[in-house]
Tab-separated table of C-alpha atoms in Angstrom:
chain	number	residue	atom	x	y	z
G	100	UNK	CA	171.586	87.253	151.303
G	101	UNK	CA	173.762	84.733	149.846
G	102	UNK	CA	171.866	81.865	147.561
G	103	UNK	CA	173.269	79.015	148.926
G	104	UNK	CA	173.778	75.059	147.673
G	105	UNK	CA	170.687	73.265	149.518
G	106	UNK	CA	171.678	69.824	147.889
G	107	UNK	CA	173.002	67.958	144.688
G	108	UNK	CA	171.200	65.781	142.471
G	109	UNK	CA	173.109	62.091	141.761
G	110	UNK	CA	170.885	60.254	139.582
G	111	UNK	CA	170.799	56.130	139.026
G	112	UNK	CA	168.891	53.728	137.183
G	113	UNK	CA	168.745	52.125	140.164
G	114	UNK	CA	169.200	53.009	143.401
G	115	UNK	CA	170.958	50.424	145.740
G	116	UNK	CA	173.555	50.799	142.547
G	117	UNK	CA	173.827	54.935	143.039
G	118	UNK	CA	174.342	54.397	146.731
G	119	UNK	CA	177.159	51.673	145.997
G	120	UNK	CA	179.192	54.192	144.032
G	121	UNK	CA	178.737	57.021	146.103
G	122	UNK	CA	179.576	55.430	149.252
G	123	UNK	CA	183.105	53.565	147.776
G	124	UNK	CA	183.517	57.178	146.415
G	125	UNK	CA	183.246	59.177	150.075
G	126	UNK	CA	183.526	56.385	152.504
G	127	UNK	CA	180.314	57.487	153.961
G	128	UNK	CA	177.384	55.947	154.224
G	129	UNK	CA	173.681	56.609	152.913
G	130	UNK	CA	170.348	56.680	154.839
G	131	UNK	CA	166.883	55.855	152.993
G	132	UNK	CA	165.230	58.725	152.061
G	133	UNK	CA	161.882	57.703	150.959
G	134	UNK	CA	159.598	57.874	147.746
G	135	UNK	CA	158.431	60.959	146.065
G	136	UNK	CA	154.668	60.114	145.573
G	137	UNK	CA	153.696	60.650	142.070
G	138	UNK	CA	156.943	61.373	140.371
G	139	UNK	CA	157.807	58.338	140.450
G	140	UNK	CA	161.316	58.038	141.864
G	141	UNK	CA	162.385	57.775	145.188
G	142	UNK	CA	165.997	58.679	147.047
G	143	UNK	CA	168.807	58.132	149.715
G	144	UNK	CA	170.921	60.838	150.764
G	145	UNK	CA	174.496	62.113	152.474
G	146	UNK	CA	174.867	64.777	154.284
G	147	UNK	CA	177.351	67.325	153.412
G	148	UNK	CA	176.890	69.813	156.348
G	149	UNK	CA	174.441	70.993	158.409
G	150	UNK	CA	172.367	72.747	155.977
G	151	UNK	CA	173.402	71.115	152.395
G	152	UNK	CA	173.174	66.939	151.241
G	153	UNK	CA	173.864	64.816	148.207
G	154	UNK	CA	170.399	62.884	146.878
G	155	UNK	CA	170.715	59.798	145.422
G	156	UNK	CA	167.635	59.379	143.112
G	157	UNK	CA	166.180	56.631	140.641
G	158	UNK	CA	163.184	55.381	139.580
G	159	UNK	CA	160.725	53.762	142.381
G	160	UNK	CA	159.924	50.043	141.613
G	161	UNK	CA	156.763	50.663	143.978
G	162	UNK	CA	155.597	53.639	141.818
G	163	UNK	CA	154.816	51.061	139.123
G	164	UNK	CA	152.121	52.792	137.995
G	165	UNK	CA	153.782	55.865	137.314
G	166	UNK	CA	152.851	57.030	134.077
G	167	UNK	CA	155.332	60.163	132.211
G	168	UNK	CA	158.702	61.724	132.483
G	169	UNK	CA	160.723	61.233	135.905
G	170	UNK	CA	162.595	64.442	137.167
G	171	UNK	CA	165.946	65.297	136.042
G	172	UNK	CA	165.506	63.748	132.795
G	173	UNK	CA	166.540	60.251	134.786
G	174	UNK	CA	164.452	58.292	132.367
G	175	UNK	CA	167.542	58.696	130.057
G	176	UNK	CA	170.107	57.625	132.467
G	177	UNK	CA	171.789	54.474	131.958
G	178	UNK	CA	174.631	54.710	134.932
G	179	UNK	CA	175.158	56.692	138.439
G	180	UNK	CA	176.002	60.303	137.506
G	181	UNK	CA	175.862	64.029	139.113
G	182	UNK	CA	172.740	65.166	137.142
G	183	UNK	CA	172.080	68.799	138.459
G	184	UNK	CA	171.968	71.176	142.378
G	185	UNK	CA	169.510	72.775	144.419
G	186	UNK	CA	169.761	76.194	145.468
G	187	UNK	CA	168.022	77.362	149.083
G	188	UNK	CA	166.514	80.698	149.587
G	189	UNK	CA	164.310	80.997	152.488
G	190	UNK	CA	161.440	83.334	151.614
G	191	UNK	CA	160.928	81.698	147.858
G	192	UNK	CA	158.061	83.389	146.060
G	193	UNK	CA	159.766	87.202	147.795
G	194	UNK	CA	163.125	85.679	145.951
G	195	UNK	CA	161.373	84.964	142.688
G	196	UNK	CA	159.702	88.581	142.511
G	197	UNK	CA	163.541	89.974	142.984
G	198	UNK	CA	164.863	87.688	140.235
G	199	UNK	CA	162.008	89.010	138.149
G	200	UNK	CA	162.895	92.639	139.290
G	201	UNK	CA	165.958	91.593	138.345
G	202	UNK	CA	165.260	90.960	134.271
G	203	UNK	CA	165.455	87.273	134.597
G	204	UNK	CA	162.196	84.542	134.646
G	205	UNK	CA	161.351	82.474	137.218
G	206	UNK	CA	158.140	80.457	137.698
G	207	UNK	CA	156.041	81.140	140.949
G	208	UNK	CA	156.857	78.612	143.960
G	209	UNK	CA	154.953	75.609	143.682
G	210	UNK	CA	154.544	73.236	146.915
G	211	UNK	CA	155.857	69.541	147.136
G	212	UNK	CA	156.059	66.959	149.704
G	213	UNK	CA	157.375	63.379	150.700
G	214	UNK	CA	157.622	61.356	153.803
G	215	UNK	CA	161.189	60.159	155.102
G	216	UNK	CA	162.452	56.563	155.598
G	217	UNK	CA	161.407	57.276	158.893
G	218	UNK	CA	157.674	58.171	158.586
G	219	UNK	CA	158.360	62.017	158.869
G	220	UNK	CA	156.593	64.569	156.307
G	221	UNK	CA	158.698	66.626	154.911
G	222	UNK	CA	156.642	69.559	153.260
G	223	UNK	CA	158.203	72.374	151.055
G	224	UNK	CA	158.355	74.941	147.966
G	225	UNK	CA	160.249	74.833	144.329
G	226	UNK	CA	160.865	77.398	141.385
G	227	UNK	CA	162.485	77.010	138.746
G	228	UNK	CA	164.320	79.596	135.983
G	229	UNK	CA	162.619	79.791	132.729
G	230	UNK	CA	163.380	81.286	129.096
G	231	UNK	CA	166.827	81.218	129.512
G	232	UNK	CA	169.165	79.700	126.937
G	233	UNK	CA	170.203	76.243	127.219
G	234	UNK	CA	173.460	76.318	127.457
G	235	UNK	CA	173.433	78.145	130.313
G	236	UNK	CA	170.407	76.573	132.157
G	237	UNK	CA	172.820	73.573	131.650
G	238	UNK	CA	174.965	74.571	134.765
G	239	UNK	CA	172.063	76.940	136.388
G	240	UNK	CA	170.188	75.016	139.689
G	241	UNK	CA	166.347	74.922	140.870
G	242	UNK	CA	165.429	76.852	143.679
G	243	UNK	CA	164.006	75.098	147.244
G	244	UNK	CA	162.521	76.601	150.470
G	245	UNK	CA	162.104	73.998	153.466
G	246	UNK	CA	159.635	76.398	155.351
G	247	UNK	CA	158.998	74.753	158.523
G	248	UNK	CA	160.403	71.492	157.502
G	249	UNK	CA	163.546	70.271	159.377
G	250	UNK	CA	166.511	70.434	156.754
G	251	UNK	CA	167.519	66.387	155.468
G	252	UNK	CA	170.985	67.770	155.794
G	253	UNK	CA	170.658	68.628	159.346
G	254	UNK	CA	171.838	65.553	161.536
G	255	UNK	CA	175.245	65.853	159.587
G	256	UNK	CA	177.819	64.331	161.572
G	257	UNK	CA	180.769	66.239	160.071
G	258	UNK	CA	181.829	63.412	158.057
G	259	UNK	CA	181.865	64.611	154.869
G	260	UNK	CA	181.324	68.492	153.836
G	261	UNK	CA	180.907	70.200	150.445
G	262	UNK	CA	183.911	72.461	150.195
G	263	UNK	CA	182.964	74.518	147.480
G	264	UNK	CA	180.487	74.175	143.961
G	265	UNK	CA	182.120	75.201	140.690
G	266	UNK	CA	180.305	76.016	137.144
G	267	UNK	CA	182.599	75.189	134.234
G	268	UNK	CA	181.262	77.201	130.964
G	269	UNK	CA	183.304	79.047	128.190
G	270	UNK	CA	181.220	81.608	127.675
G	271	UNK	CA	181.710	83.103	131.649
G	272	UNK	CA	180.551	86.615	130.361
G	273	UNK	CA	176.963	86.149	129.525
G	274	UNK	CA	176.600	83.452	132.879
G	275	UNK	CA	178.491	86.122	135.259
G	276	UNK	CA	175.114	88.595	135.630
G	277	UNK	CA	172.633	85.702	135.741
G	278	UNK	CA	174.774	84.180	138.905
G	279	UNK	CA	174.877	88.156	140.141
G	280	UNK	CA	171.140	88.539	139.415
G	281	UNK	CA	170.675	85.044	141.482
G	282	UNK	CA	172.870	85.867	144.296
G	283	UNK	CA	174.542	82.227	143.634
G	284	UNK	CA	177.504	81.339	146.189
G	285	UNK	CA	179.395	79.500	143.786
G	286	UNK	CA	182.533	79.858	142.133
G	287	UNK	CA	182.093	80.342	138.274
G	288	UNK	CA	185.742	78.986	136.068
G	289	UNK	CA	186.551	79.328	132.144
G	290	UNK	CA	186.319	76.224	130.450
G	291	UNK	CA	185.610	74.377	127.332
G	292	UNK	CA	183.112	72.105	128.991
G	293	UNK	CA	180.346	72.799	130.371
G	294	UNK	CA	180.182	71.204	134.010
G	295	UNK	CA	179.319	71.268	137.427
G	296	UNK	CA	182.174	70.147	139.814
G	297	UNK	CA	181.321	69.537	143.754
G	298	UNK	CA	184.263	69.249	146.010
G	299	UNK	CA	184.090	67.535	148.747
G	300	UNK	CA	186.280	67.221	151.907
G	301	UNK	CA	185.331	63.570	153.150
G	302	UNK	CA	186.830	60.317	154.567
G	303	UNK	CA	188.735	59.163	151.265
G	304	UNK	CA	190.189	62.904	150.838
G	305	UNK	CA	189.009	65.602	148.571
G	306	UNK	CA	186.980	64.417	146.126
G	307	UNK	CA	185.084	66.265	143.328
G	308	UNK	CA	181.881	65.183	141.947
G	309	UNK	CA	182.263	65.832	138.369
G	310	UNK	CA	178.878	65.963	135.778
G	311	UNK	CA	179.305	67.217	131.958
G	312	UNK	CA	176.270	68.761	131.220
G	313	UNK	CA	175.102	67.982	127.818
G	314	UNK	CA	177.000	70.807	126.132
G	315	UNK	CA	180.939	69.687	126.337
G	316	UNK	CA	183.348	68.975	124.365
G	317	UNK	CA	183.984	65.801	126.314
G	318	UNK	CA	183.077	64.134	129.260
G	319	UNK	CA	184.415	64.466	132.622
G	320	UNK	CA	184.747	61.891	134.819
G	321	UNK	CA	183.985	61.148	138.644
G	322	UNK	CA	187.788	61.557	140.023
G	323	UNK	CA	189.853	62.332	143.480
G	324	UNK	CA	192.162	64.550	143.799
């Protein structure tokens, strides 16, 4: 079984201004996704297939309250970037014993919820990858199961579509078994930046979603190709 991309993470300091730029980048348009109680952000999202979507995440206003370090490290971001993905593997905690079989750490599966726009509960499980160096966590995703939980990607109308995820990172040779070990479909390129590139087939063309990822020699920009 193939780990596949469940979603990727677009962070904002605020997010009417994330959906602005990702919709003039795609020509699509974004649907309310609703709060994350107690994290203290909440989201919009595009679907990019039937089982995959981009989240558009930034700090709640309503979650005033909220005391400690938002997800993602989006406390620190000052403008609408690709932050980080989402893998999904059905069957989470059986994955994360594998992994472990496997020589690498992963934390056991811990439950999270959030309603929709809509009213809807959405209910599922996370892990994450631990003591792994952080160079290469820089490129590596966390880990989702939707359990019973309708996917948020699946109403996709087929109007835009991730086409592939890349993982820029010059030292290929030591990420090449962890991606094995993980089962990751993605396609893993030489470079001397470390990145994440989405491309994405969608009404304004092919467009990749570029993010460096703290570790580059210089930044790479949002772009179409």
């Amino acid at each position: 079984m193939l780990t596949e991309v469940d979603h990727l993470v677009f962070g904002s300091p605020d997010l009417q201004q994330g959906i602005e730029q990702v919709q003039n980048l795609l020509g699509v348009p974004a649907r309310y996704g609703g709060s994350h109680p107690g994290l203290g952000t909440h989201m919009a999202l595009i679907p990019l297939g039937s089982q995959c979507y981009l989240e558009i995440i930034a700090p709640d206003p309503d979650q005033s309250a909220f005391k400690g370090e938002r997800p993602f490290g989006l406390d620190k971001v000052d403008s609408p970037r690709l932050l980080t993905w989402v893998a999904s593997r059905p069957g989470l905690q059986q994955y994360v014993d594998q992994v472990r079989a496997g020589g690498l750490h992963m934390l056991d599966a811990i439950s999270l919820s959030r309603r929709t726009g809509q009213g809807q509960l959405l209910e599922w499980q996370m892990s994450f990858l631990d003591d792994i160096e952080p160079e290469l966590m820089a490129v590596l995703p966390m880990f989702i199961d939707w359990g019973e939980s309708p996917h948020p990607g699946s109403t996709s109308d087929g109007v835009a579509r991730l086409e592939r995820l890349e993982l820029l990172h010059p030292d290929t040779v030591s990420l090449r078994p962890i991606i094995e070990t993980l089962e990751l479909n993605v396609t893993l390129l030489p470079a001397s930046a470390v990145a994440i590139q989405a491309v994405i087939d969608c009404p304004k063309g092919t467009v990749v979603l570029a993010s460096e990822c703290g570790y580059t020699a210089g930044a790479i920009p949002l772009h179409n190709s």
